[in-house]
Coordinates of C-alpha atoms and ligand atoms in Angstrom, one line a residue:
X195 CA 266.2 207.1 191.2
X196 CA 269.4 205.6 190.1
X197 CA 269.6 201.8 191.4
X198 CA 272.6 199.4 190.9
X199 CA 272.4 195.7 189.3
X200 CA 274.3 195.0 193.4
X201 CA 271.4 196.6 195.1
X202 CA 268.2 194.7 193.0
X203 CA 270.7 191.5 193.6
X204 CA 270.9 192.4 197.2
X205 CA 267.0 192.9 197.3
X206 CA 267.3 196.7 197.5
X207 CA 265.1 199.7 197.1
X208 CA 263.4 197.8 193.7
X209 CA 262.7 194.9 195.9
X210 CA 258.5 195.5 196.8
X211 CA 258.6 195.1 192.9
X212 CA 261.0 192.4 192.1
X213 CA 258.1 190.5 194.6
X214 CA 255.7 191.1 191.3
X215 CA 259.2 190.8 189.0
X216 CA 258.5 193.7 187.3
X217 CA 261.4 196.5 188.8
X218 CA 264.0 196.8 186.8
X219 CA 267.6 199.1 187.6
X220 CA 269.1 202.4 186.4
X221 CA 272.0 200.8 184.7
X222 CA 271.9 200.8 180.9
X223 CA 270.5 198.3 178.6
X224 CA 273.0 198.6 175.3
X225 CA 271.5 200.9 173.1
X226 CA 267.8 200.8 174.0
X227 CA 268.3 202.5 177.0
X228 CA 270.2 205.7 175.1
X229 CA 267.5 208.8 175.2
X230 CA 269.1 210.0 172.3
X231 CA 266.2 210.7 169.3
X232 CA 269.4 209.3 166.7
X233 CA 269.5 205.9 168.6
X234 CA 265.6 206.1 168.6
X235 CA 265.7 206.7 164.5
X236 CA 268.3 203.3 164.5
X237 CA 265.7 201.5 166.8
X238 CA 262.8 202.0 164.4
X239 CA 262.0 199.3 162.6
X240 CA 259.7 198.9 159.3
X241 CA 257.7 196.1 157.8
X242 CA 255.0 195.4 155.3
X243 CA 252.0 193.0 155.0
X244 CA 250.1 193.7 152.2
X245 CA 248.8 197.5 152.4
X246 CA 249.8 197.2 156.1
X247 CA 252.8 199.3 157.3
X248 CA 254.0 197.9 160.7
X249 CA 256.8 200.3 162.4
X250 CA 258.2 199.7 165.9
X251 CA 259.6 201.9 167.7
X252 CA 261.3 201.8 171.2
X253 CA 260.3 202.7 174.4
X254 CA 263.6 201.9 175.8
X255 CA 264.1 198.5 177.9
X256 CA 263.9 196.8 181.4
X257 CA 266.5 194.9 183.5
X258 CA 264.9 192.3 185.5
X259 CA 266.1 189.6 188.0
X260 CA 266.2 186.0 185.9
X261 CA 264.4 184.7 188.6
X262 CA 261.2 186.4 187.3
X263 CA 261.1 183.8 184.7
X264 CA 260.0 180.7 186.2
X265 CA 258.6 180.4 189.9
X266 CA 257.9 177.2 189.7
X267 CA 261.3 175.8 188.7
X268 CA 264.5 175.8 191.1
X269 CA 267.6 177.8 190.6
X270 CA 269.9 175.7 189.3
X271 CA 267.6 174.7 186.3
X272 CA 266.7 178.0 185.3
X273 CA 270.8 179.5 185.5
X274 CA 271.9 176.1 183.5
X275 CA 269.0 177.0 181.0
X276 CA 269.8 180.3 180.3
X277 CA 273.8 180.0 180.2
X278 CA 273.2 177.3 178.2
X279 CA 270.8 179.5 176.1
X280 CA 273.5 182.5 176.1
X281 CA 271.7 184.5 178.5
X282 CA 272.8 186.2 181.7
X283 CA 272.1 183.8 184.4
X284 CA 271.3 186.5 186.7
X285 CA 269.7 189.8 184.9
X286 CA 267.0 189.7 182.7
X287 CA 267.2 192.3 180.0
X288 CA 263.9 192.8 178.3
X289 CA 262.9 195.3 175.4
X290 CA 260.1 197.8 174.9
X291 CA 258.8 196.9 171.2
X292 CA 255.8 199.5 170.7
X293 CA 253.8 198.5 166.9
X294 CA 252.5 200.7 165.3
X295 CA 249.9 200.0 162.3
X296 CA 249.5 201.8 159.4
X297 CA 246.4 200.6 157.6
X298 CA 244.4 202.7 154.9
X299 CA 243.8 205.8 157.2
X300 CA 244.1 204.5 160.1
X301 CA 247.4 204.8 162.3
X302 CA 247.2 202.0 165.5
X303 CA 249.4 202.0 168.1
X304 CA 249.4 199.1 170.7
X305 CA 250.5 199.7 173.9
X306 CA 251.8 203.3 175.2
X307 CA 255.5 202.7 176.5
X308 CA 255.9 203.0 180.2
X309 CA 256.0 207.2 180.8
X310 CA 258.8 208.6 182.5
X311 CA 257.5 207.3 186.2
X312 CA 258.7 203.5 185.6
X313 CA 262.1 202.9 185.5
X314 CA 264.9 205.3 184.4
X315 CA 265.5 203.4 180.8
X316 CA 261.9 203.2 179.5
X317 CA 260.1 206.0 178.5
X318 CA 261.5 206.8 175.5
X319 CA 258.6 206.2 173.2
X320 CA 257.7 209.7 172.3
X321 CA 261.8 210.3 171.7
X322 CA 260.8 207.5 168.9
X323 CA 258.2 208.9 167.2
X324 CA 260.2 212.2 166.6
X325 CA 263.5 210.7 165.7
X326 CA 261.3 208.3 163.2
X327 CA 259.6 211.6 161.8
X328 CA 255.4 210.4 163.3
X329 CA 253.5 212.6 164.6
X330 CA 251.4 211.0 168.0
X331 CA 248.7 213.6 167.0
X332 CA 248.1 211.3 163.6
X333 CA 247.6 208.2 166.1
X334 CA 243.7 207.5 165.2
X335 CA 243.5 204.2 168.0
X336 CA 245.5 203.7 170.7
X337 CA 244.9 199.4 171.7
X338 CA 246.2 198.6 175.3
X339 CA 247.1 195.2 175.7
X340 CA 246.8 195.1 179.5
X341 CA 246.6 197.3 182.1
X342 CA 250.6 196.7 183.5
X343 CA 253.0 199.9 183.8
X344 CA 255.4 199.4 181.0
X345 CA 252.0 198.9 178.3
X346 CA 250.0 201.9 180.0
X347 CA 251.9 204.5 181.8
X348 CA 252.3 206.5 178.7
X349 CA 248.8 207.6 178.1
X350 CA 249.3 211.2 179.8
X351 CA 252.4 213.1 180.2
X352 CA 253.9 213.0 183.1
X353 CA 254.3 216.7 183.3
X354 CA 251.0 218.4 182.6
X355 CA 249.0 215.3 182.8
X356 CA 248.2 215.8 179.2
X357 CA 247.5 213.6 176.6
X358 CA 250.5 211.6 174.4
X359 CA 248.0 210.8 171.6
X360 CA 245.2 213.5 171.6
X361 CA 243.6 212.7 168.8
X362 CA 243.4 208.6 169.5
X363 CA 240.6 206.5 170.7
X364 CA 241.6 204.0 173.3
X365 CA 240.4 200.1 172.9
X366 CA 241.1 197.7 175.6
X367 CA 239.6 194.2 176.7
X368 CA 236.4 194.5 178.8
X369 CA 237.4 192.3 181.3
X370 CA 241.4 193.9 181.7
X371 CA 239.5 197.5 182.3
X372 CA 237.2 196.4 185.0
X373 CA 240.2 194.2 186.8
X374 CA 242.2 197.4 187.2
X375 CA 239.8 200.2 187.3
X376 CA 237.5 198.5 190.0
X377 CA 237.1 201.2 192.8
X378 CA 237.6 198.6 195.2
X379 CA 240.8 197.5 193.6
X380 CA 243.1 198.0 197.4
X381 CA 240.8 195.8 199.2
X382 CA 240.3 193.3 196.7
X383 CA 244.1 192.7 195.6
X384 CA 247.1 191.8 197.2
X385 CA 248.9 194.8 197.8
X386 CA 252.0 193.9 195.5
X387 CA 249.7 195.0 192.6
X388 CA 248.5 198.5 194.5
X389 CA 251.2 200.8 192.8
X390 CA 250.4 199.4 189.4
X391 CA 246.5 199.9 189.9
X392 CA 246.9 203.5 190.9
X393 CA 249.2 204.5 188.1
X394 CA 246.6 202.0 185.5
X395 CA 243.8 204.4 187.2
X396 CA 245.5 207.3 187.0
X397 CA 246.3 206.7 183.1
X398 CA 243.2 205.1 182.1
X399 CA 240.7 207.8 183.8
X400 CA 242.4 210.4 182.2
X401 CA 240.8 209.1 179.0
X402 CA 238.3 206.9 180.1
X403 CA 235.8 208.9 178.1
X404 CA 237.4 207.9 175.1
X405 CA 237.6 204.4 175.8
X406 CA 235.9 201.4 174.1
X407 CA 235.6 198.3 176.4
X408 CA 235.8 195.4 174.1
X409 CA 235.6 191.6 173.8
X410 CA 237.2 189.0 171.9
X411 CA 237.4 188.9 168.0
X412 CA 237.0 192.8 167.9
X413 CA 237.7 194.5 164.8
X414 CA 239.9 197.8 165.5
X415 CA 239.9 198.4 161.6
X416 CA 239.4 196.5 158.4
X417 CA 242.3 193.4 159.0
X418 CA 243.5 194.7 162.6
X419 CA 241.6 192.0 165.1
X420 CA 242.1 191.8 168.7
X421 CA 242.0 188.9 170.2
X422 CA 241.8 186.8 173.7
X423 CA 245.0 186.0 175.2
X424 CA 244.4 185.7 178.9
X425 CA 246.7 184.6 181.8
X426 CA 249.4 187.3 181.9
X427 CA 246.5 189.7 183.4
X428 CA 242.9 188.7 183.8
X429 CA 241.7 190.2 180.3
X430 CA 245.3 190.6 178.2
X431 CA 244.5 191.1 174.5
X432 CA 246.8 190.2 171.4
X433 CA 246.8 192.0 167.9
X434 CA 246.0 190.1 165.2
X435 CA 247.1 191.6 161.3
X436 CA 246.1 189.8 158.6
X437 CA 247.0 191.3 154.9
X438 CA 248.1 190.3 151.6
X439 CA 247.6 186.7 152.6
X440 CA 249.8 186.5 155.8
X441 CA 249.1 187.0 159.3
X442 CA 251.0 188.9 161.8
X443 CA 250.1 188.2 165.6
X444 CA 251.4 191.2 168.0
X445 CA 251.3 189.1 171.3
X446 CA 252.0 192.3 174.1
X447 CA 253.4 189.9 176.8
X448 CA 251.3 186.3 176.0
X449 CA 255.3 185.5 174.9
X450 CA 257.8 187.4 177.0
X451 CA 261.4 185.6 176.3
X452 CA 262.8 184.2 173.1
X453 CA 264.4 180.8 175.3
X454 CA 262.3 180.9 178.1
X455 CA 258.2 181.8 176.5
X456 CA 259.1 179.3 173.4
X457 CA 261.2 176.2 174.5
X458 CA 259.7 175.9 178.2
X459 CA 256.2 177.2 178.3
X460 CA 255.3 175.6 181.3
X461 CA 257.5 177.4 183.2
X462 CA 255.4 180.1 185.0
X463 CA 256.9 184.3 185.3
X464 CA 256.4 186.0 188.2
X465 CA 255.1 188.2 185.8
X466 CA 251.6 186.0 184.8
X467 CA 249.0 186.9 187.6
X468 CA 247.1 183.8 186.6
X469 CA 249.9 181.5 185.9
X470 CA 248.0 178.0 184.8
X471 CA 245.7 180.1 182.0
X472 CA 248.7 182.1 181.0
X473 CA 250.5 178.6 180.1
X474 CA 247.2 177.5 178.7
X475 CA 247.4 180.4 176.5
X476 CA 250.9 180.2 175.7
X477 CA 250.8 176.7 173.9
X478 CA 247.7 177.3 172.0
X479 CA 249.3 180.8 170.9
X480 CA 252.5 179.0 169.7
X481 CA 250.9 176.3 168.0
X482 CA 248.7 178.2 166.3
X483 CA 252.0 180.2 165.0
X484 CA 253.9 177.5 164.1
X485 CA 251.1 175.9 162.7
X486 CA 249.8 178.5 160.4
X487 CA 253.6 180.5 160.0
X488 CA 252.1 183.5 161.8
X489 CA 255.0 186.2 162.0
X490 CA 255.2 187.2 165.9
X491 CA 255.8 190.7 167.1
X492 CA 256.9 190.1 171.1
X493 CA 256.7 193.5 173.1
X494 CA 259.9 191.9 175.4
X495 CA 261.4 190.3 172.9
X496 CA 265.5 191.1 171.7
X497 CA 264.9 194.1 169.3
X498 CA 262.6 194.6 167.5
X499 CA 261.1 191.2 168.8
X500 CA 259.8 190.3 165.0
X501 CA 260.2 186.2 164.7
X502 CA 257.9 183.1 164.6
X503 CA 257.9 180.0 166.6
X504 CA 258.9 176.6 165.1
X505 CA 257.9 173.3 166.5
X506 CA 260.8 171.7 168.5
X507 CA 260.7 168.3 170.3
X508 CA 257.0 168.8 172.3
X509 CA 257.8 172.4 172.2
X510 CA 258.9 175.3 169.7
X511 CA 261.9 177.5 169.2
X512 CA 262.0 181.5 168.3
X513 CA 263.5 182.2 165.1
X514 CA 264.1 186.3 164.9
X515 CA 263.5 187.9 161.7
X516 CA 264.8 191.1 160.3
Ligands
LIG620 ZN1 255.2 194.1 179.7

């Protein structure tokens, strides 16, 4: 399905999504929308922290209405923001970062790209891993930040229903996996959410024998901690790297825009299904990175979404790196 930047602006076929703000359109995203395994190889992007190996690796990208980023703010303040910020006023063009650790024998990947039944320019994560010469059968963990489409509906092939990453085990916050996989999930949720539940249940069950429920502070391996970052779903997990002295926080979508997330954290997305604990969650996240110089891998952020946060008048600011 092929649907213009008019038609989402018109409130077309995307708009039972936009009402959650996550739809997107078919039009291209620059380069992160190109299926091409040489734009994937471009896109993948190596760092180091200590004997930690951090690639990331696109999964293509999202276009989303601007008003997704603040419902509690009017119109006019959020377009004079962003202009003023550089940003479309309008569109909201969002990245697919996917991490992947590399830590002693152990190869972690957080978050599974979107599969090819979200949006026509995500997807792309297993184009990545080819072009960037991996092999998703090494993938020893698989860590799901939350249970939303883009994060999740790349566990199984879309074809044969297969696995992506055979060999992985899946990890995922206790409280995120019952929230979506409740078999009474229709009756007890607004119906806006419906489409993601069934495509969450029809990921997750397919490895639901593999899957370790966990809870705050968990250790995935040696250095690779997840931690509690709720607001953005019920039970939304971060990844927390710590090696060779430095710290490396990959925050799935506790930060989701580099003006927006950073500079007005009280604004609330459409996208943060408990808005007040996701803003909560948001401040004490930020100061704890500027505080302590953690380096901050944003799954939405511009490409490759590797920056920190430094403390700006009450606020902070994203500073990209690399
Ligand atoms: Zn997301």
């Amino acid at each position: 399905m092929s649907v213009s930047r008019r038609s989402i602006l018109a409130g077309g076929l995307a708009a039972p999504l936009v009402a959650r703000g996550l739809a997107t359109v078919g039009a291209g995203v620059g380069a992160l929308a190109s299926r091409t395994p040489a734009r994937a190889a471009e896109a993948a992007h190596r760092l180091t922290l200590g004997d930690s190996e951090v690639t990331i690796l696109t999964d293509g990208g999202l276009l989303l209405p601007a008003s997704t980023l603040a419902s509690n703010v009017d119109e006019g303040k959020r377009s004079a923001f962003l202009t003023s910020h550089g940003h479309d006023a309008e569109i909201r063009a969002s990245a697919l970062n996917v991490a992947l650790i590399r830590k002693g024998d152990a190869l972690v990947l957080v978050d599974t790209g979107a599969g090819l039944n979200f949006f026509q320019d995500a997807g792309l994560l297993t184009d990545s891993f080819d072009a960037a010469g991996l092999d998703r059968d090494s993938v020893t963990h698989v860590v799901l930040t939350h249970g939303h489409p883009d994060h999740v509906w790349g566990v199984i092939d879309d074809f044969d229903e297969s696995e992506r990453f055979p060999n992985a085990k899946y990890l995922m916050g206790a409280a995120e996996w019952d929230f979506w996989m409740n078999p009474d999930f229709l009756a007890d949720n607004p119906e806006e959410l419906h489409s993601f539940a069934l495509g969450a249940q029809r990921n997750l069950g397919a490895v639901a024998e593999k899957v370790e429920r966990v809870g705050a502070d968990h250790a995935v391996v040696s250095g690779v901690t997840m931690i509690s970052t709720p607001g953005h779903t019920p039970g939304h997990m971060s990844v927390l790297i710590e090696d060779g002295g430095e710290q490396l926080l990959i925050t799935g979508d506790a930060l989701t825009h580099p003006s927006v997330s950073f500079e007005r954290p009280d604004w609330q997305p459409t996208t943060d299904q408990l808005p007040e604990l996701a803003v909560k969650t948001r401040r004490t996240l930020l100061d704890r990175a500027a505080t302590d110089g953690l380096l901050l891998v944003g799954y939405h952020l511009p490409w490759p979404g590797v920056g920190r946060a430094v403390a700006k008048d009450g606020a902070w600011r994203y500073v990209a790196e690399g």
